[in-house]
Amino acid sequence: MASVSTPFPISLHPRIQIQSNTIRSTPLKFRVFKIKASGSETPQTVTPQTGPKDLPIRSLPGNYGLPILGPLNDRLDYFYNQGAEEFFKSRIRKYNSTVFKVNMPPGGFIAENPQVVALLDGKSFPILFDVDKVEKKDLFTGTYMPSTDLTGGYRILSYLDPSEPNHAKLKSLIFFLLKSSRNRIFPEFQATYSKLFDSLEKELSLNGKADIGGPSDSAAFEFLAKAFYGVNPADTKLKSDAPSLITKWVLFNLHPVLSLGLPKLIEDPLLHNFRLPASLIKSDYQRLYEFFLENSGDILVEADKLGISREEAAHNLLFATCFNTWGGMKILFPNLVKRVGRAGHQVHIRLAEEIRSVIKSNGGELTMGAIEKMELTKSVVFECLRFEPPVPAQYGRAKKDLVIESHDASFKVKAGQMLYGYQPLATRDPKIFDRADEFVPERFVGEEGERLLRHVVWSNGPETEKPTVGNKQCAGKDFVVLVARLFVIEIFRRYDSFDIGVGKSALGSSVNFTSLRKASF
C-alpha cells in the first residue's frame, strides 16, 4: 500500500474547461446477461508456467534478523524508508533471487509471527492459488487477522479455507447474489454513472478540476445497492453516509498494513503496533449491518435454504459488498482513469471510435455480445488489472513440504511456512511480459494476447479460470471485469479525451480530471 503524498499534475493538455462541441449520443438499450459461476466443489489446481527441468535446488536466501529488531527494521523499510515496491526490488538485487525470506508487516503486538517466504515472479506466484498445497485459513489480510468484533463475531467467507464446511455455503450465497442481480446491472450502472459524470462536469466548470474520489465512492455504493438489493440507499436510514462509514470500518480492518502519510514517529506506533478498538466503530458498523439485514430479501431466503443463519448471511453480504466489491471499485476505477489518462489522446480516440462504432452497429444497444466485440476496451481493463492489481498481496500457508520453482532455481519450503506474493511484481515479470513495466493498452488483443491472460491473476487466480466453491478465486471476478468495462464505455460514449492530475492515497490513487472534451464524432 502506498503512503499519501501531495498530488502532482499530469498535464497532457493545458485546457481545463469542458468543451461544448457535442454530438447526440445514441440511446442505449439493455439486455439481460449471465454471470457465470461454478458450483463445483472440486478444487482447481493451477499449473505454473512450464520452464527448464532439473532446476538447481537453492537454499532460501534472506534472513529474518534478530527478534523484535528484524521485523521492526523490515516494517520501517516497507512503509517509510523504501516503500513497498523498492522494498522487494532491493532484496531481489541483494539476493539475486525472486524467492527469499523476509518479515512482512505488521509484526509487533498485532502479528506474532511476521516471517514469510516471498514469491515475486510469475512462475512461483501461482502456487498461492493451489488449495491442495496451501491453506488459506485466516490469511486474507496476511500475517494477522482483524478481530471478528469487526464482522459481527463471525469469521467471514474471505477468511475461510475451502476445506471448511461453511466455505461452500457462503460462496454459493455470493454466487446467488450475483445471479439474482443480472437484470439490474446494465441499466443501474448507466443511470448512476451518467449522473456521476454530469456532476463531475459541473465541478470541473466551477473549479477547473474535478476530484473523482469521493463522487466515485458514492456512485459505487449507490450502484451496488440498486443492482444487488434493488434499493436506493438515499431512501433508507443510511442516506448518503455509507461511503464514510465503510471507509472508517475498512481502516479499522486494514490499519496494520496501511500508511496514511502521517509522520513516521506518529503513524507507526499508532497504526502498526496495536489494534484499534472495534468498539469505536460499533455503532457505525451496526448501521451498515441493519441496511443489509433489512434489504436482502430473497438473498436471505436463499441463505435459509443453504443452512446459513440470516444474521451470518447479512454480515457476509456486508463484507462482500462493502469490503470486497466497493473497496475494489474504490481502487480500480481511479486507477483506470489514471492509466488510460496517461496513455494519451491517440489511445482515447481509438477507444472512443471502437465503443461508439460497436454500439452503433449493434442497433444502439449495449449488450454483452457488443461488449465482447470491444477488444481494445477489454484489453485496457485487463492491462490495468495486470499493471496495478487492486489487491497487491496474496498469502498461503504450506500444507506440506513443497518445492517451489522460480525461473532460475528451486527452493524447498517446509509445511507450515507462510508464503507471500507481491502481485505487482509477479504480473510485471519481464520473463513473461514484453515491456513488462509499461502500460500497453493493446497487450491482450488477439490470440497471443488471449494466451497471456492466464498470467493476469488479480482475482486470486488466473483470468482464464472460473471461481468455484472449491477454490479461493474471487466470486465476483466476472462482475468486476464487466463493471470496469462499463466504466470505460461510459467515459468514451461521452468524451473524446480527457486530462488528469494524479496523487497517492492510502488505498489506490487520488485522481482529478482537469479537462473533459465532449464527443465530437
Short mmCIF file of C-alpha atoms in Angstrom, two decimals:
data_model
loop_
_atom_site.label_atom_id
_atom_site.label_comp_id
_atom_site.label_asym_id
_atom_site.label_seq_id
_atom_site.Cartn_x
_atom_site.Cartn_y
_atom_site.Cartn_z
CA MET A 1 0.00 0.00 0.00
CA ALA A 2 1.27 3.45 -0.86
CA SER A 3 1.52 6.34 1.56
CA VAL A 4 -0.15 9.65 0.87
CA SER A 5 1.78 12.36 -0.93
CA THR A 6 0.88 15.74 -2.37
CA PRO A 7 -0.88 15.37 -5.76
CA PHE A 8 1.15 16.48 -8.74
CA PRO A 9 -0.31 17.50 -12.12
CA ILE A 10 -0.25 15.26 -15.17
CA SER A 11 -0.90 17.83 -17.87
CA LEU A 12 -1.31 16.21 -21.26
CA HIS A 13 -3.11 19.28 -22.50
CA PRO A 14 -3.44 22.76 -21.00
CA ARG A 15 -7.23 23.04 -21.27
CA ILE A 16 -9.22 22.71 -18.07
CA GLN A 17 -12.71 23.60 -19.26
CA ILE A 18 -15.34 21.32 -20.74
CA GLN A 19 -15.69 21.93 -24.45
CA SER A 20 -19.14 22.27 -25.92
CA ASN A 21 -18.64 20.54 -29.28
CA THR A 22 -21.10 17.74 -28.60
CA ILE A 23 -22.89 15.16 -30.66
CA ARG A 24 -26.22 13.50 -29.99
CA SER A 25 -25.46 10.29 -28.11
CA THR A 26 -27.01 7.06 -29.35
CA PRO A 27 -29.68 5.94 -26.86
CA LEU A 28 -28.68 2.77 -25.02
CA LYS A 29 -30.91 -0.23 -24.61
CA PHE A 30 -30.13 -3.07 -22.27
CA ARG A 31 -30.35 -6.84 -22.41
CA VAL A 32 -30.16 -9.45 -19.71
CA PHE A 33 -26.79 -11.18 -19.37
CA LYS A 34 -25.49 -14.07 -17.32
CA ILE A 35 -22.78 -14.02 -14.71
CA LYS A 36 -21.00 -17.34 -14.83
CA ALA A 37 -20.08 -19.16 -11.66
CA SER A 38 -19.49 -22.78 -10.88
CA GLY A 39 -20.94 -24.75 -8.03
CA SER A 40 -18.30 -27.44 -8.30
CA GLU A 41 -16.67 -28.35 -5.03
CA THR A 42 -13.63 -29.80 -6.77
CA PRO A 43 -10.63 -27.55 -6.15
CA GLN A 44 -8.95 -26.35 -9.31
CA THR A 45 -5.22 -26.79 -9.47
CA VAL A 46 -3.26 -24.05 -11.18
CA THR A 47 -0.37 -25.32 -13.27
CA PRO A 48 2.54 -22.89 -13.19
CA GLN A 49 4.22 -21.84 -16.41
CA THR A 50 6.45 -24.62 -17.62
CA GLY A 51 10.17 -23.99 -17.79
CA PRO A 52 13.52 -25.74 -17.79
CA LYS A 53 13.56 -29.10 -16.00
CA ASP A 54 16.01 -30.05 -13.25
CA LEU A 55 16.38 -26.54 -11.90
CA PRO A 56 19.07 -26.38 -9.22
CA ILE A 57 17.89 -26.65 -5.62
CA ARG A 58 18.98 -23.49 -3.85
CA SER A 59 18.85 -22.66 -0.16
CA LEU A 60 16.33 -19.95 0.59
CA PRO A 61 18.24 -16.65 0.66
CA GLY A 62 17.44 -13.85 3.05
CA ASN A 63 17.09 -13.75 6.81
CA TYR A 64 14.61 -12.60 9.42
CA GLY A 65 17.11 -10.76 11.61
CA LEU A 66 17.06 -10.53 15.37
CA PRO A 67 13.77 -10.94 17.24
CA ILE A 68 11.85 -7.66 17.51
CA LEU A 69 14.56 -5.66 15.68
CA GLY A 70 14.46 -7.63 12.41
CA PRO A 71 10.68 -7.31 11.91
CA LEU A 72 10.78 -3.67 13.02
CA ASN A 73 13.54 -2.76 10.55
CA ASP A 74 11.72 -4.52 7.71
CA ARG A 75 8.48 -2.74 8.62
CA LEU A 76 10.12 0.68 8.61
CA ASP A 77 11.75 -0.07 5.24
CA TYR A 78 8.44 -1.29 3.81
CA PHE A 79 6.35 1.71 4.87
CA TYR A 80 8.78 4.62 5.12
CA ASN A 81 12.41 4.16 4.11
CA GLN A 82 11.82 2.43 0.75
CA GLY A 83 8.13 1.88 0.05
CA ALA A 84 6.64 -1.49 -0.86
CA GLU A 85 7.95 -1.89 -4.40
CA GLU A 86 11.53 -0.83 -3.73
CA PHE A 87 11.48 -2.89 -0.52
CA PHE A 88 11.12 -6.02 -2.64
CA LYS A 89 13.21 -4.93 -5.62
CA SER A 90 16.19 -4.06 -3.43
CA ARG A 91 16.13 -7.52 -1.89
CA ILE A 92 15.78 -9.19 -5.29
CA ARG A 93 19.00 -7.41 -6.27
CA LYS A 94 20.71 -8.21 -2.97
CA TYR A 95 19.91 -11.96 -3.04
CA ASN A 96 19.87 -12.34 -6.84
CA SER A 97 16.59 -14.20 -6.38
CA THR A 98 12.86 -13.55 -6.66
CA VAL A 99 12.24 -16.02 -3.82
CA PHE A 100 13.62 -15.22 -0.37
CA LYS A 101 12.91 -14.96 3.36
CA VAL A 102 11.67 -11.67 4.78
CA ASN A 103 9.44 -10.21 7.51
CA MET A 104 6.10 -8.74 6.48
CA PRO A 105 4.23 -6.02 8.40
CA PRO A 106 2.78 -5.52 10.88
CA GLY A 107 4.65 -7.76 13.31
CA GLY A 108 4.85 -6.20 16.76
CA PHE A 109 1.96 -6.98 19.08
CA ILE A 110 -0.52 -7.49 16.23
CA ALA A 111 1.07 -10.41 14.34
CA GLU A 112 3.02 -12.87 16.44
CA ASN A 113 4.97 -14.33 13.50
CA PRO A 114 5.83 -11.95 10.63
CA GLN A 115 8.17 -14.41 8.87
CA VAL A 116 7.29 -15.29 5.25
CA VAL A 117 8.83 -16.71 2.09
CA ALA A 118 8.30 -14.06 -0.60
CA LEU A 119 7.36 -15.20 -4.13
CA LEU A 120 8.00 -12.33 -6.54
CA ASP A 121 7.86 -13.72 -10.08
CA GLY A 122 5.16 -15.06 -12.36
CA LYS A 123 6.33 -18.66 -12.09
CA SER A 124 6.46 -19.10 -8.31
CA PHE A 125 3.45 -16.89 -7.51
CA PRO A 126 0.67 -19.25 -8.79
CA ILE A 127 1.31 -21.82 -6.07
CA LEU A 128 -0.64 -19.44 -3.82
CA PHE A 129 -3.82 -20.42 -5.71
CA ASP A 130 -3.34 -24.19 -5.32
CA VAL A 131 -5.53 -25.14 -2.38
CA ASP A 132 -4.14 -28.68 -2.45
CA LYS A 133 -0.75 -27.24 -1.47
CA VAL A 134 -1.55 -24.12 0.57
CA GLU A 135 -4.06 -23.33 3.28
CA LYS A 136 -5.98 -20.06 3.19
CA LYS A 137 -7.46 -20.10 6.69
CA ASP A 138 -7.45 -16.63 8.32
CA LEU A 139 -4.89 -15.28 5.82
CA PHE A 140 -6.98 -12.79 3.84
CA THR A 141 -5.17 -9.80 5.36
CA GLY A 142 -1.83 -11.55 5.80
CA THR A 143 0.15 -12.43 8.90
CA TYR A 144 -2.60 -11.06 11.17
CA MET A 145 -6.38 -11.39 11.20
CA PRO A 146 -8.64 -8.50 12.24
CA SER A 147 -10.86 -9.09 15.25
CA THR A 148 -14.18 -10.78 14.47
CA ASP A 149 -15.71 -7.98 16.55
CA LEU A 150 -15.44 -6.02 13.29
CA THR A 151 -17.63 -8.57 11.47
CA GLY A 152 -20.39 -9.32 13.96
CA GLY A 153 -18.44 -12.08 15.68
CA TYR A 154 -18.21 -14.21 12.52
CA ARG A 155 -15.27 -15.43 10.50
CA ILE A 156 -16.28 -14.11 7.09
CA LEU A 157 -16.00 -16.08 3.82
CA SER A 158 -12.76 -14.34 2.84
CA TYR A 159 -11.05 -15.85 5.90
CA LEU A 160 -12.28 -19.42 5.37
CA ASP A 161 -10.27 -22.18 3.73
CA PRO A 162 -12.17 -24.17 1.08
CA SER A 163 -11.81 -27.25 3.30
CA GLU A 164 -14.09 -25.68 5.91
CA PRO A 165 -17.78 -26.71 5.59
CA ASN A 166 -19.13 -23.15 5.68
CA HIS A 167 -16.97 -22.03 2.74
CA ALA A 168 -19.09 -23.74 0.08
CA LYS A 169 -22.34 -22.49 1.62
CA LEU A 170 -21.25 -18.88 1.86
CA LYS A 171 -19.62 -18.75 -1.57
CA SER A 172 -22.78 -20.28 -3.06
CA LEU A 173 -24.72 -17.44 -1.43
CA ILE A 174 -22.48 -14.85 -3.12
CA PHE A 175 -22.96 -16.62 -6.46
CA PHE A 176 -26.73 -16.37 -5.88
CA LEU A 177 -26.42 -12.64 -5.12
CA LEU A 178 -24.59 -12.08 -8.40
CA LYS A 179 -27.01 -14.11 -10.48
CA SER A 180 -30.10 -12.55 -8.92
CA SER A 181 -28.85 -9.05 -9.85
CA ARG A 182 -28.16 -9.72 -13.53
CA ASN A 183 -31.25 -7.88 -14.83
CA ARG A 184 -30.35 -4.67 -13.00
CA ILE A 185 -26.63 -4.27 -13.61
CA PHE A 186 -26.63 -2.63 -17.05
CA PRO A 187 -29.44 -0.08 -16.51
CA GLU A 188 -28.40 0.83 -12.96
CA PHE A 189 -24.78 1.30 -13.94
CA GLN A 190 -25.60 3.56 -16.86
CA ALA A 191 -28.05 5.64 -14.81
CA THR A 192 -25.73 6.01 -11.81
CA TYR A 193 -22.53 6.77 -13.69
CA SER A 194 -24.21 9.09 -16.18
CA LYS A 195 -25.27 11.11 -13.15
CA LEU A 196 -21.71 10.91 -11.76
CA PHE A 197 -20.17 12.38 -14.90
CA ASP A 198 -22.81 15.12 -15.03
CA SER A 199 -21.74 16.16 -11.54
CA LEU A 200 -18.03 15.96 -12.40
CA GLU A 201 -18.59 18.23 -15.41
CA LYS A 202 -20.24 20.80 -13.18
CA GLU A 203 -17.42 20.67 -10.63
CA LEU A 204 -14.82 20.99 -13.39
CA SER A 205 -16.52 24.04 -14.90
CA LEU A 206 -16.64 25.71 -11.47
CA ASN A 207 -13.23 24.79 -10.04
CA GLY A 208 -11.01 23.93 -13.00
CA LYS A 209 -10.65 20.37 -11.73
CA ALA A 210 -12.89 17.58 -10.50
CA ASP A 211 -11.81 15.02 -7.91
CA ILE A 212 -13.11 11.59 -8.90
CA GLY A 213 -12.56 10.00 -5.46
CA GLY A 214 -15.48 11.00 -3.25
CA PRO A 215 -18.12 11.19 -6.01
CA SER A 216 -16.98 7.82 -7.41
CA ASP A 217 -17.19 6.22 -3.97
CA SER A 218 -20.76 7.45 -3.54
CA ALA A 219 -21.73 6.34 -7.04
CA ALA A 220 -20.23 2.89 -6.47
CA PHE A 221 -22.28 2.23 -3.34
CA GLU A 222 -25.45 3.61 -4.90
CA PHE A 223 -24.95 1.37 -7.93
CA LEU A 224 -24.22 -1.73 -5.83
CA ALA A 225 -27.21 -1.14 -3.57
CA LYS A 226 -29.54 -0.73 -6.54
CA ALA A 227 -28.07 -3.57 -8.60
CA PHE A 228 -27.64 -6.15 -5.83
CA TYR A 229 -30.50 -5.28 -3.50
CA GLY A 230 -32.92 -3.22 -5.60
CA VAL A 231 -32.89 -0.28 -3.18
CA ASN A 232 -31.63 3.30 -3.31
CA PRO A 233 -29.61 3.92 -0.13
CA ALA A 234 -30.82 7.54 -0.12
CA ASP A 235 -34.29 6.18 0.67
CA THR A 236 -33.06 4.21 3.69
CA LYS A 237 -31.73 5.12 7.13
CA LEU A 238 -28.21 5.07 5.65
CA LYS A 239 -28.94 8.10 3.45
CA SER A 240 -25.60 9.13 1.86
CA ASP A 241 -23.45 8.04 4.81
CA ALA A 242 -22.36 4.60 3.54
CA PRO A 243 -19.01 5.59 1.92
CA SER A 244 -17.75 7.36 5.04
CA LEU A 245 -18.93 4.54 7.32
CA ILE A 246 -17.29 1.90 5.12
CA THR A 247 -14.03 3.84 4.82
CA LYS A 248 -13.73 4.10 8.60
CA TRP A 249 -14.56 0.40 9.03
CA VAL A 250 -12.04 -0.65 6.36
CA LEU A 251 -9.39 1.45 8.13
CA PHE A 252 -10.02 -0.48 11.36
CA ASN A 253 -9.61 -3.74 9.43
CA LEU A 254 -6.51 -2.79 7.46
CA HIS A 255 -4.64 -0.19 9.52
CA PRO A 256 -1.79 -2.61 10.39
CA VAL A 257 -0.83 -2.79 6.69
CA LEU A 258 -1.61 0.80 5.65
CA SER A 259 0.26 4.06 5.66
CA LEU A 260 -1.79 7.25 5.76
CA GLY A 261 1.15 9.54 5.07
CA LEU A 262 1.49 10.80 8.63
CA PRO A 263 4.95 11.40 10.11
CA LYS A 264 6.67 8.09 10.82
CA LEU A 265 7.12 8.74 14.54
CA ILE A 266 3.37 9.31 14.93
CA GLU A 267 1.92 6.86 12.43
CA ASP A 268 3.99 3.75 13.09
CA PRO A 269 3.27 3.49 16.83
CA LEU A 270 -0.38 4.41 16.27
CA LEU A 271 -1.27 2.08 13.39
CA HIS A 272 1.23 -0.78 13.36
CA ASN A 273 1.71 -1.92 16.95
CA PHE A 274 -1.75 -2.30 18.48
CA ARG A 275 -5.23 -2.99 17.17
CA LEU A 276 -7.60 -0.05 17.09
CA PRO A 277 -10.56 -0.95 19.37
CA ALA A 278 -13.54 -2.25 17.40
CA SER A 279 -15.83 -0.62 19.97
CA LEU A 280 -15.00 2.77 18.47
CA ILE A 281 -16.94 1.96 15.30
CA LYS A 282 -19.55 -0.44 16.69
CA SER A 283 -22.47 1.93 16.05
CA ASP A 284 -21.26 2.74 12.53
CA TYR A 285 -20.97 -0.94 11.66
CA GLN A 286 -24.42 -1.59 13.13
CA ARG A 287 -25.93 0.93 10.72
CA LEU A 288 -24.36 -0.87 7.78
CA TYR A 289 -25.42 -4.28 9.10
CA GLU A 290 -29.05 -3.18 9.53
CA PHE A 291 -29.11 -1.96 5.93
CA PHE A 292 -28.14 -5.40 4.64
CA LEU A 293 -30.39 -7.28 7.05
CA GLU A 294 -33.40 -5.16 6.09
CA ASN A 295 -32.83 -5.06 2.32
CA SER A 296 -31.52 -8.50 1.36
CA GLY A 297 -34.95 -10.13 0.96
CA ASP A 298 -34.72 -13.12 -1.36
CA ILE A 299 -31.00 -13.49 -0.68
CA LEU A 300 -31.71 -14.22 2.98
CA VAL A 301 -34.36 -16.72 1.92
CA GLU A 302 -31.66 -18.45 -0.12
CA ALA A 303 -29.39 -18.36 2.94
CA ASP A 304 -32.07 -20.25 4.88
CA LYS A 305 -32.10 -22.91 2.16
CA LEU A 306 -28.31 -23.21 2.32
CA GLY A 307 -28.36 -23.63 6.09
CA ILE A 308 -26.89 -20.21 6.91
CA SER A 309 -28.46 -18.08 9.62
CA ARG A 310 -29.82 -14.75 8.42
CA GLU A 311 -27.51 -12.94 10.82
CA GLU A 312 -24.38 -14.64 9.48
CA ALA A 313 -25.58 -14.15 5.90
CA ALA A 314 -26.13 -10.41 6.43
CA HIS A 315 -22.62 -9.96 7.86
CA ASN A 316 -21.17 -11.81 4.86
CA LEU A 317 -23.24 -9.80 2.38
CA LEU A 318 -21.99 -6.62 4.06
CA PHE A 319 -18.39 -7.75 3.76
CA ALA A 320 -18.73 -8.95 0.16
CA THR A 321 -20.45 -5.74 -0.93
CA CYS A 322 -18.57 -3.14 1.10
CA PHE A 323 -15.09 -4.57 1.58
CA ASN A 324 -14.59 -6.81 -1.45
CA THR A 325 -16.66 -5.09 -4.15
CA TRP A 326 -17.00 -1.44 -3.13
CA GLY A 327 -13.41 -1.45 -1.86
CA GLY A 328 -12.23 -2.92 -5.15
CA MET A 329 -14.11 -0.33 -7.20
CA LYS A 330 -12.74 2.43 -4.96
CA ILE A 331 -9.23 1.43 -6.05
CA LEU A 332 -9.84 0.17 -9.58
CA PHE A 333 -11.90 3.00 -11.10
CA PRO A 334 -9.46 5.83 -10.26
CA ASN A 335 -6.62 3.57 -11.42
CA LEU A 336 -8.41 3.09 -14.75
CA VAL A 337 -8.76 6.85 -15.17
CA LYS A 338 -5.10 7.32 -14.25
CA ARG A 339 -3.72 4.64 -16.59
CA VAL A 340 -5.97 5.48 -19.53
CA GLY A 341 -5.39 9.20 -18.95
CA ARG A 342 -1.64 8.73 -19.11
CA ALA A 343 -1.94 6.55 -22.22
CA GLY A 344 -2.62 9.71 -24.23
CA HIS A 345 -5.09 11.20 -26.67
CA GLN A 346 -4.44 8.77 -29.51
CA VAL A 347 -5.46 5.84 -27.29
CA HIS A 348 -8.52 7.84 -26.22
CA ILE A 349 -9.58 8.36 -29.82
CA ARG A 350 -9.16 4.64 -30.58
CA LEU A 351 -11.29 3.71 -27.57
CA ALA A 352 -13.98 6.24 -28.47
CA GLU A 353 -14.13 5.01 -32.07
CA GLU A 354 -14.33 1.36 -31.02
CA ILE A 355 -17.01 1.88 -28.38
CA ARG A 356 -19.25 4.14 -30.45
CA SER A 357 -18.97 2.12 -33.64
CA VAL A 358 -19.78 -1.18 -31.91
CA ILE A 359 -22.83 0.31 -30.18
CA LYS A 360 -23.99 1.86 -33.47
CA SER A 361 -23.55 -1.40 -35.41
CA ASN A 362 -25.47 -3.19 -32.67
CA GLY A 363 -28.55 -1.07 -33.30
CA GLY A 364 -27.78 1.31 -30.46
CA GLU A 365 -27.94 -1.49 -27.89
CA LEU A 366 -25.27 -2.21 -25.31
CA THR A 367 -25.25 -5.95 -24.74
CA MET A 368 -22.73 -8.50 -23.54
CA GLY A 369 -22.20 -9.53 -27.15
CA ALA A 370 -21.43 -5.95 -28.10
CA ILE A 371 -19.02 -5.51 -25.20
CA GLU A 372 -17.12 -8.65 -26.21
CA LYS A 373 -16.50 -7.06 -29.62
CA MET A 374 -14.72 -4.10 -27.97
CA GLU A 375 -11.29 -5.72 -27.99
CA LEU A 376 -9.24 -2.66 -27.10
CA THR A 377 -11.62 -1.76 -24.27
CA LYS A 378 -11.32 -5.26 -22.87
CA SER A 379 -7.54 -5.21 -23.22
CA VAL A 380 -7.25 -1.85 -21.44
CA VAL A 381 -9.16 -3.20 -18.44
CA PHE A 382 -7.03 -6.35 -18.23
CA GLU A 383 -3.84 -4.29 -18.63
CA CYS A 384 -4.89 -2.10 -15.72
CA LEU A 385 -5.60 -5.20 -13.61
CA ARG A 386 -2.19 -6.59 -14.60
CA PHE A 387 -0.22 -3.42 -14.11
CA GLU A 388 -1.81 -2.25 -10.88
CA PRO A 389 -3.90 -5.04 -9.29
CA PRO A 390 -6.38 -3.72 -6.68
CA VAL A 391 -5.16 -6.24 -4.08
CA PRO A 392 -1.35 -6.43 -4.25
CA ALA A 393 -0.76 -9.14 -1.62
CA GLN A 394 -1.59 -12.85 -1.50
CA TYR A 395 -0.82 -15.28 1.31
CA GLY A 396 -0.92 -19.04 1.83
CA ARG A 397 0.45 -21.47 4.39
CA ALA A 398 2.22 -24.56 3.07
CA LYS A 399 0.13 -27.66 3.83
CA LYS A 400 3.11 -29.95 3.30
CA ASP A 401 6.78 -29.83 2.39
CA LEU A 402 6.99 -28.21 -1.05
CA VAL A 403 9.48 -27.47 -3.79
CA ILE A 404 8.74 -24.07 -5.33
CA GLU A 405 10.25 -23.08 -8.67
CA SER A 406 11.20 -19.63 -9.84
CA HIS A 407 12.50 -19.14 -13.38
CA ASP A 408 16.06 -19.85 -12.27
CA ALA A 409 16.02 -22.18 -9.27
CA SER A 410 14.02 -24.44 -6.98
CA PHE A 411 13.53 -23.90 -3.25
CA LYS A 412 12.42 -26.25 -0.50
CA VAL A 413 9.69 -24.95 1.80
CA LYS A 414 8.58 -26.78 4.92
CA ALA A 415 4.99 -27.49 5.95
CA GLY A 416 3.59 -24.64 7.99
CA GLN A 417 5.72 -21.90 6.46
CA MET A 418 3.88 -18.77 5.36
CA LEU A 419 4.14 -17.91 1.66
CA TYR A 420 3.65 -14.35 0.46
CA GLY A 421 3.31 -12.93 -3.03
CA TYR A 422 3.55 -9.28 -4.05
CA GLN A 423 1.38 -9.39 -7.12
CA PRO A 424 2.53 -6.25 -8.99
CA LEU A 425 5.98 -7.82 -9.43
CA ALA A 426 4.56 -11.19 -10.44
CA THR A 427 2.32 -9.62 -13.08
CA ARG A 428 5.11 -7.38 -14.33
CA ASP A 429 7.52 -10.28 -14.73
CA PRO A 430 9.77 -9.42 -17.72
CA LYS A 431 10.28 -13.13 -18.44
CA ILE A 432 6.54 -13.41 -19.15
CA PHE A 433 5.52 -9.97 -20.43
CA ASP A 434 7.29 -7.91 -23.08
CA ARG A 435 7.72 -4.28 -21.94
CA ALA A 436 6.51 -5.52 -18.57
CA ASP A 437 6.89 -2.17 -16.79
CA GLU A 438 4.93 -0.28 -19.43
CA PHE A 439 1.17 0.14 -19.63
CA VAL A 440 0.44 -1.28 -23.09
CA PRO A 441 -3.27 -0.73 -23.92
CA GLU A 442 -3.44 -3.34 -26.71
CA ARG A 443 -1.44 -6.02 -24.83
CA PHE A 444 -4.33 -8.50 -24.64
CA VAL A 445 -5.75 -8.02 -28.15
CA GLY A 446 -5.68 -11.05 -30.49
CA GLU A 447 -4.79 -14.69 -29.96
CA GLU A 448 -1.42 -14.07 -28.35
CA GLY A 449 -3.00 -11.51 -26.04
CA GLU A 450 -5.67 -14.02 -25.04
CA ARG A 451 -2.98 -16.56 -24.17
CA LEU A 452 -1.32 -14.05 -21.83
CA LEU A 453 -4.49 -13.75 -19.76
CA ARG A 454 -3.53 -16.81 -17.73
CA HIS A 455 -0.87 -14.60 -16.15
CA VAL A 456 -3.41 -11.93 -15.09
CA VAL A 457 -4.18 -13.06 -11.55
CA TRP A 458 -5.73 -10.08 -9.75
CA SER A 459 -8.70 -12.24 -8.66
CA ASN A 460 -6.65 -14.75 -6.63
CA GLY A 461 -6.47 -16.98 -9.67
CA PRO A 462 -5.81 -16.82 -13.43
CA GLU A 463 -8.16 -14.77 -15.58
CA THR A 464 -8.65 -17.88 -17.74
CA GLU A 465 -10.23 -19.84 -14.86
CA LYS A 466 -13.52 -19.55 -13.01
CA PRO A 467 -14.30 -19.15 -9.32
CA THR A 468 -15.88 -22.21 -7.70
CA VAL A 469 -16.88 -23.15 -4.17
CA GLY A 470 -13.73 -25.29 -4.08
CA ASN A 471 -11.19 -22.51 -4.71
CA LYS A 472 -10.42 -19.06 -3.33
CA GLN A 473 -10.79 -17.15 -6.58
CA CYS A 474 -12.92 -14.02 -6.20
CA ALA A 475 -16.61 -14.94 -6.58
CA GLY A 476 -17.23 -11.62 -8.35
CA LYS A 477 -14.34 -11.88 -10.83
CA ASP A 478 -16.51 -11.61 -13.94
CA PHE A 479 -18.66 -8.92 -12.34
CA VAL A 480 -15.62 -6.72 -11.60
CA VAL A 481 -14.29 -7.06 -15.14
CA LEU A 482 -17.75 -6.24 -16.51
CA VAL A 483 -18.27 -3.06 -14.48
CA ALA A 484 -14.73 -1.92 -15.28
CA ARG A 485 -15.53 -2.23 -18.98
CA LEU A 486 -18.84 -0.42 -18.46
CA PHE A 487 -16.93 2.38 -16.74
CA VAL A 488 -14.56 2.82 -19.70
CA ILE A 489 -17.51 2.64 -22.09
CA GLU A 490 -19.36 5.35 -20.16
CA ILE A 491 -16.33 7.65 -20.35
CA PHE A 492 -15.84 7.32 -24.10
CA ARG A 493 -19.50 7.44 -25.01
CA ARG A 494 -19.40 10.95 -23.60
CA TYR A 495 -15.85 12.21 -24.22
CA ASP A 496 -13.24 12.19 -26.97
CA SER A 497 -10.42 12.67 -24.48
CA PHE A 498 -9.56 13.95 -21.02
CA ASP A 499 -6.63 15.19 -18.94
CA ILE A 500 -5.84 14.35 -15.34
CA GLY A 501 -3.82 15.19 -12.24
CA VAL A 502 -2.69 12.31 -10.03
CA GLY A 503 -1.54 11.86 -6.45
CA LYS A 504 -1.39 9.00 -3.97
CA SER A 505 -3.75 7.83 -1.27
CA ALA A 506 -3.76 5.06 1.33
CA LEU A 507 -5.93 2.97 -0.99
CA GLY A 508 -5.17 3.40 -4.70
CA SER A 509 -4.68 6.81 -6.33
CA SER A 510 -6.06 10.30 -5.92
CA VAL A 511 -7.18 11.43 -9.39
CA ASN A 512 -8.58 14.72 -10.67
CA PHE A 513 -9.99 15.47 -14.10
CA THR A 514 -8.50 18.70 -15.42
CA SER A 515 -10.32 18.60 -18.76
CA LEU A 516 -13.13 16.62 -20.36
CA ARG A 517 -13.53 17.08 -24.10
CA LYS A 518 -17.04 16.11 -25.10
CA ALA A 519 -17.80 13.78 -28.01
CA SER A 520 -17.16 15.40 -31.38
CA PHE A 521 -17.82 12.48 -33.71
#
